[in-house]
Coordinates of C-alpha atoms in Angstrom, one line a residue:
X1 CA 63.2 87.4 90.4
X2 CA 62.9 83.9 89.4
X3 CA 59.5 83.2 88.0
X4 CA 57.4 80.3 89.4
X5 CA 57.5 77.2 87.6
X6 CA 54.1 77.2 86.2
X7 CA 54.5 80.9 84.7
X8 CA 58.0 79.7 83.2
X9 CA 56.1 76.8 81.4
X10 CA 53.3 79.0 79.9
X11 CA 55.7 81.5 78.5
X12 CA 57.8 78.6 77.1
X13 CA 54.7 77.3 75.6
X14 CA 53.9 80.7 74.1
X15 CA 57.4 80.7 72.5
X16 CA 56.8 77.4 70.9
X17 CA 53.4 78.6 69.4
X18 CA 55.2 81.3 68.1
X19 CA 57.8 79.3 66.3
X20 CA 54.8 77.1 65.1
X21 CA 52.7 80.0 63.7
X22 CA 55.7 82.0 62.7
X23 CA 54.4 85.1 64.9
X24 CA 55.3 86.8 68.2
X25 CA 53.3 86.0 71.1
X26 CA 55.5 87.1 73.7
X27 CA 59.1 88.5 73.8
X28 CA 62.5 86.5 74.4
X29 CA 62.9 84.1 77.3
X30 CA 66.8 85.6 77.5
X31 CA 68.2 89.0 76.7
X32 CA 72.1 89.0 76.7
X33 CA 73.5 92.6 77.4
X34 CA 76.9 93.3 76.7
X35 CA 77.7 96.6 79.0
X36 CA 81.4 97.1 78.6
X37 CA 84.5 96.1 76.5
X38 CA 87.1 96.9 79.3
X39 CA 88.9 94.0 80.8
X40 CA 91.5 93.6 83.2
X41 CA 93.0 90.2 82.1
X42 CA 94.3 88.7 79.0
X43 CA 92.8 85.2 78.8
X44 CA 94.4 83.2 76.4
X45 CA 91.2 81.7 75.2
X46 CA 89.2 85.1 75.0
X47 CA 87.3 85.8 72.0
X48 CA 88.2 89.7 72.5
X49 CA 91.1 90.2 74.8
X50 CA 93.4 87.2 73.8
X51 CA 97.0 88.3 73.2
X52 CA 97.6 89.3 69.4
X53 CA 93.8 90.1 68.9
X54 CA 93.3 93.5 67.0
X55 CA 90.3 94.1 69.2
X56 CA 92.6 95.0 72.0
X57 CA 93.2 98.4 70.0
X58 CA 89.8 99.4 70.1
X59 CA 88.8 102.4 72.7
X60 CA 87.0 101.7 75.9
X61 CA 83.1 101.7 75.5
X62 CA 80.3 101.3 77.8
X63 CA 76.7 100.8 77.3
X64 CA 75.0 104.2 78.1
X65 CA 73.1 104.2 81.5
X66 CA 69.8 105.7 79.9
X67 CA 69.9 102.9 77.1
X68 CA 70.1 100.2 80.0
X69 CA 67.1 102.1 81.6
X70 CA 65.2 101.7 78.3
X71 CA 66.2 97.8 77.9
X72 CA 64.7 97.2 81.3
X73 CA 61.5 98.7 80.4
X74 CA 61.5 96.7 77.3
X75 CA 62.3 93.5 79.0
X76 CA 59.4 93.9 81.4
X77 CA 56.7 94.9 78.5
X78 CA 57.9 91.9 76.3
X79 CA 57.8 89.5 79.7
X80 CA 61.4 88.4 79.4
X81 CA 62.7 85.9 81.9
X82 CA 66.4 86.2 82.1
X83 CA 68.7 89.1 81.8
X84 CA 72.3 88.1 81.1
X85 CA 74.9 90.8 81.9
X86 CA 78.2 90.0 80.4
X87 CA 80.7 92.3 78.3
X88 CA 83.2 91.9 75.6
X89 CA 85.4 92.2 78.7
X90 CA 84.6 92.3 82.5
X91 CA 80.9 93.9 83.1
X92 CA 82.0 95.0 86.6
X93 CA 84.5 97.5 85.0
X94 CA 81.4 99.5 83.8
X95 CA 81.4 102.8 85.8
X96 CA 77.7 102.4 86.7
X97 CA 77.5 98.8 87.4
X98 CA 76.3 99.0 90.9
X99 CA 73.7 101.3 89.8
X100 CA 72.5 98.8 86.8
X101 CA 72.3 96.1 89.7
X102 CA 70.3 98.4 91.8
X103 CA 68.1 99.4 89.2
X104 CA 67.8 95.5 87.8
X105 CA 66.5 94.2 91.2
X106 CA 63.3 96.3 90.7
X107 CA 62.2 94.3 87.7
X108 CA 60.8 91.1 87.2
X109 CA 63.7 89.3 85.8
X110 CA 66.1 86.8 86.7
X111 CA 69.7 88.5 86.7
X112 CA 72.7 86.5 85.7
X113 CA 76.0 88.1 85.8
X114 CA 79.2 86.8 83.9
X115 CA 82.4 87.8 85.6
X116 CA 86.0 86.9 86.0
X117 CA 85.6 87.8 89.9
X118 CA 88.5 90.2 90.2
X119 CA 86.1 93.0 91.2
X120 CA 87.0 95.1 94.3
X121 CA 85.3 94.1 97.5
X122 CA 83.2 97.1 97.3
X123 CA 81.0 95.5 94.7
X124 CA 80.3 92.4 96.7
X125 CA 76.8 94.0 97.8
X126 CA 75.9 94.8 94.3
X127 CA 76.7 91.4 92.9
X128 CA 74.6 89.9 95.8
X129 CA 71.7 91.5 94.1
X130 CA 72.0 89.0 91.3
X131 CA 70.2 85.7 90.9
X132 CA 73.2 83.8 89.3
X133 CA 76.8 84.8 88.9
X134 CA 79.0 82.7 86.6
X135 CA 82.7 83.2 87.5
X136 CA 85.7 82.1 85.1
X137 CA 88.5 80.4 87.2
X138 CA 90.2 78.4 84.5
X139 CA 93.5 77.5 86.6
X140 CA 94.1 75.6 90.0
X141 CA 96.8 78.0 91.2
X142 CA 98.5 81.2 90.9
X143 CA 101.3 80.0 88.4
X144 CA 98.9 78.6 86.1
X145 CA 96.4 81.5 86.2
X146 CA 99.1 83.9 85.5
X147 CA 99.9 81.8 82.3
X148 CA 96.2 81.4 81.1
X149 CA 94.7 84.7 82.5
X150 CA 97.5 86.9 81.7
X151 CA 97.5 88.6 85.3
X152 CA 98.3 87.7 89.1
X153 CA 94.7 88.0 90.4
X154 CA 94.4 84.3 91.5
X155 CA 94.2 84.9 95.2
X156 CA 91.7 87.8 94.7
X157 CA 89.5 85.7 92.6
X158 CA 89.2 82.7 95.3
X159 CA 88.8 85.4 98.0
X160 CA 85.9 87.3 96.3
X161 CA 84.2 83.9 95.5
X162 CA 84.7 82.8 99.2
X163 CA 83.1 86.2 100.4
X164 CA 80.1 86.0 98.4
X165 CA 79.5 82.4 99.3
X166 CA 79.7 83.3 103.0
X167 CA 77.8 86.5 102.7
X168 CA 74.9 85.2 100.7
X169 CA 74.5 82.5 103.9
X170 CA 74.7 85.4 106.3
X171 CA 72.2 87.6 104.5
X172 CA 70.0 84.9 103.4
X173 CA 70.4 85.9 99.7
X174 CA 69.4 83.4 97.0
X175 CA 72.4 84.0 94.6
X176 CA 73.8 80.9 93.1
X177 CA 77.2 80.7 91.9
X178 CA 78.7 78.6 88.9
X179 CA 82.1 78.0 88.5
X180 CA 83.1 78.0 84.7
X181 CA 86.5 76.4 83.5
X182 CA 87.3 76.9 80.0
X183 CA 89.3 73.8 79.1
X184 CA 92.7 74.1 76.9
X185 CA 95.8 72.4 76.5
X186 CA 97.1 74.6 79.2
X187 CA 94.8 73.4 82.1
X188 CA 94.0 70.0 80.8
X189 CA 96.0 67.9 82.7
X190 CA 94.5 69.7 86.0
X191 CA 90.9 69.7 85.5
X192 CA 90.3 67.7 88.4
X193 CA 92.4 69.8 90.7
X194 CA 90.2 72.9 89.4
X195 CA 87.0 71.1 90.1
X196 CA 88.2 70.6 93.5
X197 CA 89.2 74.1 94.1
X198 CA 85.7 75.5 92.9
X199 CA 84.1 73.1 95.4
X200 CA 86.3 74.1 98.3
X201 CA 85.5 77.8 97.7
X202 CA 81.8 77.5 97.7
X203 CA 80.5 77.4 94.1
X204 CA 77.2 75.3 93.8
X205 CA 77.9 73.9 90.2
X206 CA 80.9 73.8 88.0
X207 CA 81.0 74.0 84.0
X208 CA 84.0 72.4 82.2
X209 CA 83.5 73.9 78.7
X210 CA 85.9 73.6 75.7
X211 CA 87.4 76.7 74.4
X212 CA 86.2 78.0 71.1
X213 CA 89.5 78.7 68.9
X214 CA 90.0 82.2 67.3
X215 CA 92.9 82.8 64.9
X216 CA 95.2 84.1 67.8
X217 CA 95.0 81.2 70.2
X218 CA 94.5 77.9 67.8
X219 CA 97.8 76.8 69.5
X220 CA 96.1 75.9 73.0
X221 CA 92.9 74.6 71.9
X222 CA 91.9 71.1 72.7
X223 CA 92.2 68.5 69.8
X224 CA 89.8 66.0 69.0
X225 CA 92.3 63.0 70.4
X226 CA 93.0 65.1 73.7
X227 CA 91.3 63.2 76.6
X228 CA 88.8 64.9 78.8
X229 CA 87.1 64.2 82.0
X230 CA 84.0 62.9 80.0
X231 CA 83.1 62.7 76.4
X232 CA 80.6 64.4 74.5
X233 CA 77.1 63.0 75.0
X234 CA 75.5 61.7 71.9
X235 CA 71.9 62.2 71.3
X236 CA 69.3 63.2 68.5
X237 CA 70.3 65.6 66.0
X238 CA 68.5 68.7 65.2
X239 CA 69.3 70.9 62.3
X240 CA 66.9 73.5 62.8
X241 CA 67.3 76.6 65.0
X242 CA 64.4 78.1 67.0
X243 CA 66.4 80.7 69.1
X244 CA 64.9 83.5 67.5
X245 CA 61.8 83.1 69.5
X246 CA 63.9 82.5 72.8
X247 CA 67.1 84.5 72.9
X248 CA 68.4 88.3 71.8
X249 CA 71.7 89.5 72.4
X250 CA 72.9 93.3 72.0
X251 CA 76.6 93.9 71.6
X252 CA 78.2 97.2 72.3
X253 CA 78.5 98.0 68.5
X254 CA 74.9 98.0 68.6
X255 CA 74.3 94.7 66.6
X256 CA 71.3 92.6 68.0
X257 CA 71.2 88.9 67.0
X258 CA 69.5 85.7 68.1
X259 CA 73.0 84.2 68.0
X260 CA 76.2 85.0 70.2
X261 CA 78.5 83.2 67.9
X262 CA 77.4 84.1 64.2
X263 CA 77.9 88.0 63.8
X264 CA 76.3 87.8 60.4
X265 CA 72.9 86.9 62.1
X266 CA 72.1 90.7 62.4
X267 CA 68.7 91.3 63.5
X268 CA 68.7 94.8 64.2
X269 CA 70.6 98.0 65.8
X270 CA 70.3 98.9 69.4
X271 CA 71.0 102.7 69.4
X272 CA 68.8 103.2 66.1
X273 CA 65.7 101.6 67.5
X274 CA 64.5 100.2 70.9
X275 CA 64.8 96.4 71.8
X276 CA 61.2 96.1 71.5
X277 CA 61.0 97.3 68.1
X278 CA 63.7 95.2 66.8
X279 CA 62.3 92.1 68.4
X280 CA 59.2 92.9 66.5
X281 CA 60.7 93.7 63.2
X282 CA 60.1 92.2 59.6
X283 CA 64.0 91.7 59.4
X284 CA 64.2 89.5 62.6
X285 CA 61.1 87.5 61.8
X286 CA 62.7 86.6 58.4
X287 CA 65.9 85.7 60.2
X288 CA 63.7 83.4 62.3
X289 CA 62.1 81.6 59.6
X290 CA 65.5 81.1 58.0
X291 CA 66.6 79.4 61.2
X292 CA 63.6 77.4 61.5
X293 CA 63.9 76.1 58.0
X294 CA 67.6 75.1 58.3
X295 CA 68.8 77.8 56.2
X296 CA 71.1 79.4 58.7
X297 CA 72.2 76.3 60.1
X298 CA 73.7 75.2 56.5
X299 CA 75.6 78.5 56.2
X300 CA 77.7 78.8 59.4
X301 CA 80.2 76.0 60.8
X302 CA 79.6 77.3 64.4
X303 CA 76.0 76.0 64.2
X304 CA 77.5 72.6 64.8
X305 CA 78.6 73.4 68.1
X306 CA 75.3 75.5 69.2
X307 CA 74.8 75.9 72.9
X308 CA 71.3 75.8 72.6
X309 CA 71.0 72.5 70.9
X310 CA 68.9 71.1 73.6
X311 CA 66.5 73.8 73.6
X312 CA 66.2 73.4 69.9
X313 CA 65.4 69.6 70.3
X314 CA 62.9 70.2 72.8
X315 CA 61.0 72.7 70.6
X316 CA 61.2 70.5 67.9
X317 CA 59.8 67.4 69.7
X318 CA 57.1 69.7 71.1
X319 CA 56.2 70.9 67.5
X320 CA 56.0 67.3 66.4
X321 CA 53.6 66.6 69.1
X322 CA 51.4 69.5 67.8
X323 CA 51.8 67.3 64.5
X324 CA 53.2 70.3 62.5
X325 CA 57.2 68.8 62.2
X326 CA 58.4 65.3 62.3
X327 CA 61.6 65.0 64.6
X328 CA 64.5 63.4 62.8
X329 CA 65.5 60.0 64.3
X330 CA 68.8 59.7 66.4
X331 CA 71.4 57.9 64.2

């Protein structure tokens, strides 16, 4: 359920006020939940399942359904806006994925599912219960799909996206679909074809994102000199992180954090305490303050490519309006 704009703004101001006062007036805007490490693809750019990654040897693991139920209850108590359902793999491979979607639909949460869209057609009704679906399609045809994604599922992915697009129209569902292409040196020459394919099969928006290299796939990473459809947009710099008041992720190993890219920012353990308890812990608050005061950002190079840079700048500007922090000027 997507909140009314006025309620979203009210909750945003409460989170900004929390960052100002170093207190908690409300829960996170986003809870990002990994529910399985199973995957049926071997995408070359994947953090977890790229060929050569030792994580491939890890045994299959699924988030217990009971823990999922408890997390939803905590989300309601904390007034969380958005629930992101993904995985260290493909979330629809969780054996109780359909039941999870049935349950999540009953809570005041906007649900986003991140998927490779290889799911069986029997799961189409469950996916229609989401508010937003982000599908990974980083190849324009079956040949390149095999090279990049490591399996022969191109036609299934295309047909699934087409079917969802048509079903939502027929049933009056509000599901929005984003097509995500992870840019790399293999698909770089054909990015326009990939964008055209996505538009033709019914996606509502397109994201072209550069891959984030790991030790196992640096050979296909985009180089700074490589031409891209559009260059990075320059804007004001922000070396402070306010994500600790807005975001909480939980991995299958139990580690919770306010950053999905820096595992060292460990704010609690999902299986040793509740999400609510971890969110309000002294340890979490101490890490929030380190981010706010730039002490986290200086330690990790990943912070230079933060997905939440715009949010951090928006919070910084709002705090400046409150005359507590002066924003840095754009160089």
